PDB file of C-alpha atoms in Angstrom:
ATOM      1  CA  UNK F   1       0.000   0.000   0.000  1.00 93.00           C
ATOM      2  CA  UNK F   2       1.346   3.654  -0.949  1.00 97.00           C
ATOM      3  CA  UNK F   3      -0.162   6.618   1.037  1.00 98.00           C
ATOM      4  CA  UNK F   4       0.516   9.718  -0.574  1.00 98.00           C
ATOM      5  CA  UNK F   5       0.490  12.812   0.964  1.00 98.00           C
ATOM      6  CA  UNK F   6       0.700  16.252  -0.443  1.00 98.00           C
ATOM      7  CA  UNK F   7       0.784  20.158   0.553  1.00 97.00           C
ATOM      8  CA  UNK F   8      -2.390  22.071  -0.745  1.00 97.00           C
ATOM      9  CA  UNK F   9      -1.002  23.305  -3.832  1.00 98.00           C
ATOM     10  CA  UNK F  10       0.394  20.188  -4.825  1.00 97.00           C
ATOM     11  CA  UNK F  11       3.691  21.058  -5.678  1.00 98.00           C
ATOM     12  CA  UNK F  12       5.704  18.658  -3.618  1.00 98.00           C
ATOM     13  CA  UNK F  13       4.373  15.476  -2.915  1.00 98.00           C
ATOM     14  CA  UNK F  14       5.439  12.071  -0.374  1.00 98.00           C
ATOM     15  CA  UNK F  15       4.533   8.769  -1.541  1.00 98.00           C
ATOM     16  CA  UNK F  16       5.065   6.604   1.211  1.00 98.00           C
ATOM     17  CA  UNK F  17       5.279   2.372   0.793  1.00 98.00           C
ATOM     18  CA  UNK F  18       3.657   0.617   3.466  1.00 97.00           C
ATOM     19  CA  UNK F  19       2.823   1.136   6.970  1.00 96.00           C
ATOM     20  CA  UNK F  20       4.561   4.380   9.036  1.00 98.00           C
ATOM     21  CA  UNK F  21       6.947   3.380  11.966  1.00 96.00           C
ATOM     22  CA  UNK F  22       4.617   4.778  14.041  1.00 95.00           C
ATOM     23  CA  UNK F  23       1.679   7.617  14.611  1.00 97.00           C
ATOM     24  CA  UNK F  24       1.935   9.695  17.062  1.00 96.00           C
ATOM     25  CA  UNK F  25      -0.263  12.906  18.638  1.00 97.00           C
ATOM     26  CA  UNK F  26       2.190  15.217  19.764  1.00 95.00           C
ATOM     27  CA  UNK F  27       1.253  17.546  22.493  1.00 96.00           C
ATOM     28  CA  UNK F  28       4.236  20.260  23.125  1.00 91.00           C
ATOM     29  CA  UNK F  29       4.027  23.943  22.282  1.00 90.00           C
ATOM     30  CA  UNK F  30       6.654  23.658  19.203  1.00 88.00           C
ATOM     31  CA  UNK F  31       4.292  21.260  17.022  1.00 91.00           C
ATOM     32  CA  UNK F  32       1.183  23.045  18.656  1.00 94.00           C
ATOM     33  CA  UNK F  33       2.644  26.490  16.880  1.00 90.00           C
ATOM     34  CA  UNK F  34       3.584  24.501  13.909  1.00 89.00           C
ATOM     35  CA  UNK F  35       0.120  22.988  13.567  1.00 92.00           C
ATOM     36  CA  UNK F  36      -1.544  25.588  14.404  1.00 93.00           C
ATOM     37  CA  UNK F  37      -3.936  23.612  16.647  1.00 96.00           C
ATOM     38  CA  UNK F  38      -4.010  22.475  20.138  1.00 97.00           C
ATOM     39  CA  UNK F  39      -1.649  19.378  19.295  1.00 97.00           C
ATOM     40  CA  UNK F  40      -0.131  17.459  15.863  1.00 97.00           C
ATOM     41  CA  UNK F  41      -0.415  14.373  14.594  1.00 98.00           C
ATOM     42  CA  UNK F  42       2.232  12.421  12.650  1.00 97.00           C
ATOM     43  CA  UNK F  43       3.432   9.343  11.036  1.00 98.00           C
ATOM     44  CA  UNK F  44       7.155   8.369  10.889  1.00 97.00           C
ATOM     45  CA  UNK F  45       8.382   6.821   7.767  1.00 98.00           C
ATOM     46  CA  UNK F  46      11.695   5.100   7.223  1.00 97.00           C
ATOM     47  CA  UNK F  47      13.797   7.136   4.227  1.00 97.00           C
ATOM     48  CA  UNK F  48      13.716   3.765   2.215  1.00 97.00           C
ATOM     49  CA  UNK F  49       9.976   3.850   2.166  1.00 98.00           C
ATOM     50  CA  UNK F  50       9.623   7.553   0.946  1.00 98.00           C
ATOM     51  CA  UNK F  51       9.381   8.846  -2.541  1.00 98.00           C
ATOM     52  CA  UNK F  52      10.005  13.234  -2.422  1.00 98.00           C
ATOM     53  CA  UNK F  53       7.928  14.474  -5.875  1.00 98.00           C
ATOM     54  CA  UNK F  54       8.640  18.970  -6.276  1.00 98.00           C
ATOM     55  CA  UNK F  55      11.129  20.970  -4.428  1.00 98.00           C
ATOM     56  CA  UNK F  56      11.116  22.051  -1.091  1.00 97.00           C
ATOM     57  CA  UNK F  57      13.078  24.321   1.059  1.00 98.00           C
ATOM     58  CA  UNK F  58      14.136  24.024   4.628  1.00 96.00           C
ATOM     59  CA  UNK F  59      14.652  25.208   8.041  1.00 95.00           C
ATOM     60  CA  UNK F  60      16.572  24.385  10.719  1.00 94.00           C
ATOM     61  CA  UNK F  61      15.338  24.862  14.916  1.00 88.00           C
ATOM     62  CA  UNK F  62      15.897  23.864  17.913  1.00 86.00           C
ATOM     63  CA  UNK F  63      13.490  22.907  20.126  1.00 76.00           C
ATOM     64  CA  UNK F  64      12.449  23.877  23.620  1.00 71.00           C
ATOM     65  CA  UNK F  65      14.241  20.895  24.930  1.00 75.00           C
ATOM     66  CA  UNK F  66      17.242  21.637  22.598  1.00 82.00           C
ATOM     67  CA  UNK F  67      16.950  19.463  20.021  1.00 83.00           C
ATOM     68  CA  UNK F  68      17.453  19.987  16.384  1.00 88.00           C
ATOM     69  CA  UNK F  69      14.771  19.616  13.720  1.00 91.00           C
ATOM     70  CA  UNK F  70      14.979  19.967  10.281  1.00 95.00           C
ATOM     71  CA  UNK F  71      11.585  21.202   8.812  1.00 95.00           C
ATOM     72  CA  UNK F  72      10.921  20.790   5.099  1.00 97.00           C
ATOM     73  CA  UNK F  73       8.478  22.988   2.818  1.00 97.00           C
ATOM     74  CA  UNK F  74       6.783  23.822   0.063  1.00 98.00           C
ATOM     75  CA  UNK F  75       8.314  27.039  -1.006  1.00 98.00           C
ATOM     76  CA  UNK F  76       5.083  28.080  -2.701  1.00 98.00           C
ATOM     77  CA  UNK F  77       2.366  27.909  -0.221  1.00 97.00           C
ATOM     78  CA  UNK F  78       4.595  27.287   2.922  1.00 95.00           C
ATOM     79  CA  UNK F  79       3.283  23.878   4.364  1.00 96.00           C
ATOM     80  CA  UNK F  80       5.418  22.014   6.437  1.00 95.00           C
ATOM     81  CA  UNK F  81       5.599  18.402   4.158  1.00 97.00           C
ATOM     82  CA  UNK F  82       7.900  16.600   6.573  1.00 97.00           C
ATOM     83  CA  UNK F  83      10.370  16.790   9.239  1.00 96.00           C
ATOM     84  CA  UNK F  84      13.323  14.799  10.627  1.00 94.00           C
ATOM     85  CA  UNK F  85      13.356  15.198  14.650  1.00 88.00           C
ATOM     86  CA  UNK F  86      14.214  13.371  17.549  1.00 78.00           C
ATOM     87  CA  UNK F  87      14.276  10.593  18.639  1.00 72.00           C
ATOM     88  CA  UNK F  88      15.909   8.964  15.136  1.00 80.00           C
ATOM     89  CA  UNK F  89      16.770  11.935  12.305  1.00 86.00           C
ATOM     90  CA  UNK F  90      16.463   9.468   9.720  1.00 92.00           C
ATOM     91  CA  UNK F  91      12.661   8.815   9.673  1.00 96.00           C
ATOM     92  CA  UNK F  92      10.417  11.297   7.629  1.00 98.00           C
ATOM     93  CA  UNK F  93       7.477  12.661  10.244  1.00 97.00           C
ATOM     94  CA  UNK F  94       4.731  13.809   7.751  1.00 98.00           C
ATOM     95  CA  UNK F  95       1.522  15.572   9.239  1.00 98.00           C
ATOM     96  CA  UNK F  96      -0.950  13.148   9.278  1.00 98.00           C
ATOM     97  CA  UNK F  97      -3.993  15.127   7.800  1.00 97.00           C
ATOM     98  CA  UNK F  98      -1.356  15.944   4.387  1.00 98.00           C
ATOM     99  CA  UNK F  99      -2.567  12.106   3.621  1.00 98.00           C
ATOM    100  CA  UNK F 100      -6.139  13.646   3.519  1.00 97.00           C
ATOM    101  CA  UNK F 101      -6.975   9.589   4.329  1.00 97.00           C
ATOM    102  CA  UNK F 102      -9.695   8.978   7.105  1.00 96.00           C
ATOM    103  CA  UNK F 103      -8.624   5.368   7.063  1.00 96.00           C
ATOM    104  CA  UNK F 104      -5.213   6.313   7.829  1.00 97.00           C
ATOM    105  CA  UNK F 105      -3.734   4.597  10.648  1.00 95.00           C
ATOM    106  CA  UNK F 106      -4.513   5.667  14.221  1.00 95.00           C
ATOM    107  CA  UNK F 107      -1.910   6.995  16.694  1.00 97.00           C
ATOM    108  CA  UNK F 108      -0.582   4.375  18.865  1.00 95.00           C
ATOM    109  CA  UNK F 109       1.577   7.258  21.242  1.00 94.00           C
ATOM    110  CA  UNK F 110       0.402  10.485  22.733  1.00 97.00           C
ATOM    111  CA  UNK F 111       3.430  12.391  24.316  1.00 95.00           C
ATOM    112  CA  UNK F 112       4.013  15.761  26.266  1.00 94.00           C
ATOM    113  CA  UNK F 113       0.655  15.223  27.985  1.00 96.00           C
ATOM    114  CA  UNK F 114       1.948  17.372  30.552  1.00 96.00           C
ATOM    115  CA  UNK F 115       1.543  20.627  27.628  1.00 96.00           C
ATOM    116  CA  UNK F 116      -2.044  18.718  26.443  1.00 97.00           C
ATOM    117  CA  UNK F 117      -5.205  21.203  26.651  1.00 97.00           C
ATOM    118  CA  UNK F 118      -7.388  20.047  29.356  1.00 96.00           C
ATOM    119  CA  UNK F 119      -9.878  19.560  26.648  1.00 97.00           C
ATOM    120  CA  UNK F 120      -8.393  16.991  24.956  1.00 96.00           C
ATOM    121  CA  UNK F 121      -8.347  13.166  25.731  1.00 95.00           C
ATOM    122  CA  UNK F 122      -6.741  11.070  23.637  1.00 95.00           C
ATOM    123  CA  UNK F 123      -8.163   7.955  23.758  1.00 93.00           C
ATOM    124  CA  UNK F 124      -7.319   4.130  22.948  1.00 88.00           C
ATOM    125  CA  UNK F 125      -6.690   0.110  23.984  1.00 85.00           C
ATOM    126  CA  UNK F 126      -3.145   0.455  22.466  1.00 90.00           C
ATOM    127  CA  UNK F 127      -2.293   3.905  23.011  1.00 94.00           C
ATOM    128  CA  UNK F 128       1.064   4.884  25.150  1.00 94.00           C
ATOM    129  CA  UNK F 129       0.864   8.011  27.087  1.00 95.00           C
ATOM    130  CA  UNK F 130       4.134   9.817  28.245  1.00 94.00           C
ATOM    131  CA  UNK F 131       4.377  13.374  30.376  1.00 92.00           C
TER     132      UNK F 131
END
């Protein structure tokens, strides 16, 4: 199976072979700002599985625990396609809703619950939770 995800103008595309490494809902304040929403959801992709279609740009930050990330986007309508982050740089963490896929595979870890929104429960048989 090949999930393909894409930025909203379609310039640069993912086409990813088989199932991510793992989904995860990410709760701290760096993917909240990124996401623009109360928390982010992603799925990690080994490099061997991933297919880059357009051209990108990138940008370099640390995080609020110091770590790097490398953020890569679509220099036409600026959406964040994929990242590399901690805790292995090699795997390709692509916003889960860019797959535009309702079947897409659930999360199976929610971490920095100690930055989630009251509001929010994340919820789930199989789901770990970490502070």
């Amino acid at each position: 199976m090949t999930h393909l995800a894409a930025c909203p103008c379609g310039q640069l595309q993912l086409a990813c072979r088989g199932d991510p490494v793992r989904v995860s809902v990410c709760h701290c304040l760096d993917c909240q700002r990124r996401s623009g929403s109360a928390f982010a959801v992603q799925a990690r992709f080994a490099p061997e599985m991933v297919t880059v279609s357009g051209v990108c740009r990138e940008r370099t930050r640390l995080s609020d625990t110091g770590n790097a990330a490398v953020f890569h986007f679509c220099p036409d309508c600026g959406t964040t396609i994929w990242y590399h982050a901690m805790p292995d740089h090699t795997l390709f963490a692509v916003p889960v809703g860019l797959f535009a896929d309702p079947a897409f595979p659930g999360p199976s870890y929610s971490v920095y619950e100690d930055r989630k929104h009251g509001w929010i429960e994340i919820v789930g048989d199989s789901i770990e939770h970490y502070a």
